[in-house]
Amino acid sequence: QVQLVESGGGLVQAGGSLRLSCTASGSIFHIDAMAWYRQAPGKQRELVAAITSGGSTNVADSVKGRFTISRDNAKNTVYLQMNSLQPVDTAVYYCHAPIATTRYRMDDYWGQGTQVTVSS
């Protein structure tokens, strides 16, 4: 049984910072890319940032220069450092990863989501 567990969300004032963490646990053979998505009320889920196992990153234009994604492969953990937060960043943030549990099986996994609320 594979799980993605997120932590680090909360309430912060505009201009503040938060760091989200997401750890994969269970019977894991390999994890390639790990990513953070977010979904604001009434809007579609959108990609915030992604990182490959080799460390290559892709960051959405809306958060470029403010958010940084990183990972610790030994801990199966991905981080999202969020600086200069604005009210438009308010959303539920989800961790995602395609995880291979054997050489021949890979499935998509999502975390339960963590709420980030930025007050003006």
GROMACS .gro file of C-alpha atoms in nm:
model
  120
    1GLN     CA    1   0.000   0.000   0.000
    2VAL     CA    2   0.153   0.327  -0.115
    3GLN     CA    3   0.060   0.659   0.041
    4LEU     CA    4   0.151   1.022  -0.016
    5VAL     CA    5   0.121   1.228   0.300
    6GLU     CA    6   0.144   1.607   0.287
    7SER     CA    7   0.214   1.854   0.564
    8GLY     CA    8   0.298   2.219   0.611
    9GLY     CA    9  -0.014   2.403   0.502
   10GLY     CA   10  -0.180   2.673   0.707
   11LEU     CA   11  -0.281   3.036   0.734
   12VAL     CA   12  -0.029   3.307   0.651
   13GLN     CA   13  -0.040   3.678   0.580
   14ALA     CA   14   0.039   3.817   0.237
   15GLY     CA   15   0.412   3.833   0.185
   16GLY     CA   16   0.475   3.541   0.416
   17SER     CA   17   0.622   3.197   0.353
   18LEU     CA   18   0.527   2.834   0.395
   19ARG     CA   19   0.705   2.509   0.322
   20LEU     CA   20   0.504   2.207   0.214
   21SER     CA   21   0.634   1.851   0.244
   22CYS     CA   22   0.507   1.531   0.087
   23THR     CA   23   0.645   1.188   0.174
   24ALA     CA   24   0.574   0.866  -0.012
   25SER     CA   25   0.564   0.548   0.193
   26GLY     CA   26   0.488   0.183   0.135
   27SER     CA   27   0.615  -0.076  -0.107
   28ILE     CA   28   0.800   0.149  -0.351
   29PHE     CA   29   1.020   0.026  -0.634
   30HIS     CA   30   1.081   0.361  -0.806
   31ILE     CA   31   0.950   0.717  -0.813
   32ASP     CA   32   1.016   0.930  -1.119
   33ALA     CA   33   0.868   1.279  -1.128
   34MET     CA   34   0.697   1.428  -0.822
   35ALA     CA   35   0.474   1.732  -0.846
   36TRP     CA   36   0.259   1.980  -0.662
   37TYR     CA   37  -0.083   2.083  -0.790
   38ARG     CA   38  -0.332   2.326  -0.641
   39GLN     CA   39  -0.703   2.380  -0.667
   40ALA     CA   40  -0.873   2.701  -0.566
   41PRO     CA   41  -1.249   2.715  -0.499
   42GLY     CA   42  -1.444   2.706  -0.825
   43LYS     CA   43  -1.132   2.650  -1.034
   44GLN     CA   44  -0.966   2.355  -1.202
   45ARG     CA   45  -0.668   2.182  -1.048
   46GLU     CA   46  -0.348   2.325  -1.191
   47LEU     CA   47   0.015   2.222  -1.193
   48VAL     CA   48   0.232   2.436  -0.967
   49ALA     CA   49   0.571   2.268  -0.999
   50ALA     CA   50   0.729   1.934  -1.083
   51ILE     CA   51   1.069   1.775  -1.035
   52THR     CA   52   1.225   1.463  -1.185
   53SER     CA   53   1.432   1.211  -0.993
   54GLY     CA   54   1.738   1.374  -1.152
   55GLY     CA   55   1.643   1.716  -1.020
   56SER     CA   56   1.512   1.887  -1.333
   57THR     CA   57   1.229   2.123  -1.245
   58ASN     CA   58   0.930   2.283  -1.412
   59VAL     CA   59   0.756   2.573  -1.237
   60ALA     CA   60   0.434   2.746  -1.342
   61ASP     CA   61   0.475   3.102  -1.464
   62SER     CA   62   0.233   3.227  -1.199
   63VAL     CA   63   0.468   3.124  -0.916
   64LYS     CA   64   0.808   3.144  -1.086
   65GLY     CA   65   1.057   3.334  -0.874
   66ARG     CA   66   0.846   3.283  -0.559
   67PHE     CA   67   0.807   2.904  -0.527
   68THR     CA   68   1.086   2.646  -0.531
   69ILE     CA   69   1.043   2.270  -0.562
   70SER     CA   70   1.303   2.028  -0.432
   71ARG     CA   71   1.324   1.664  -0.330
   72ASP     CA   72   1.516   1.419  -0.117
   73ASN     CA   73   1.523   1.090  -0.307
   74ALA     CA   74   1.656   0.898  -0.007
   75LYS     CA   75   1.350   1.005   0.192
   76ASN     CA   76   1.100   0.980  -0.097
   77THR     CA   77   1.004   1.335  -0.010
   78VAL     CA   78   0.925   1.640  -0.220
   79TYR     CA   79   0.914   1.995  -0.086
   80LEU     CA   80   0.755   2.318  -0.201
   81GLN     CA   81   0.904   2.635  -0.057
   82MET     CA   82   0.655   2.917  -0.106
   83ASN     CA   83   0.772   3.274  -0.056
   84SER     CA   84   0.602   3.610  -0.110
   85LEU     CA   85   0.264   3.442  -0.082
   86GLN     CA   86  -0.037   3.632  -0.212
   87PRO     CA   87  -0.412   3.583  -0.161
   88VAL     CA   88  -0.435   3.437  -0.514
   89ASP     CA   89  -0.219   3.149  -0.391
   90THR     CA   90  -0.499   3.038  -0.157
   91ALA     CA   91  -0.591   2.682  -0.252
   92VAL     CA   92  -0.573   2.320  -0.152
   93TYR     CA   93  -0.230   2.192  -0.252
   94TYR     CA   94  -0.193   1.831  -0.364
   95CYS     CA   95   0.114   1.616  -0.405
   96HIS     CA   96   0.123   1.379  -0.705
   97ALA     CA   97   0.360   1.107  -0.818
   98PRO     CA   98   0.354   0.812  -1.053
   99ILE     CA   99   0.502   0.533  -0.841
  100ALA     CA  100   0.626   0.194  -0.951
  101THR     CA  101   0.559  -0.075  -0.694
  102THR     CA  102   0.729  -0.341  -0.906
  103ARG     CA  103   0.937  -0.341  -1.226
  104TYR     CA  104   0.616  -0.393  -1.423
  105ARG     CA  105   0.355  -0.185  -1.243
  106MET     CA  106   0.321   0.190  -1.208
  107ASP     CA  107   0.019   0.380  -1.077
  108ASP     CA  108  -0.069   0.743  -1.014
  109TYR     CA  109  -0.091   0.851  -0.650
  110TRP     CA  110  -0.228   1.169  -0.494
  111GLY     CA  111  -0.194   1.306  -0.146
  112GLN     CA  112  -0.497   1.404   0.060
  113GLY     CA  113  -0.435   1.775   0.010
  114THR     CA  114  -0.326   2.050   0.245
  115GLN     CA  115  -0.499   2.386   0.274
  116VAL     CA  116  -0.299   2.703   0.218
  117THR     CA  117  -0.478   3.026   0.301
  118VAL     CA  118  -0.318   3.365   0.243
  119SER     CA  119  -0.484   3.665   0.405
  120SER     CA  120  -0.452   4.017   0.271
   0.00000   0.00000   0.00000
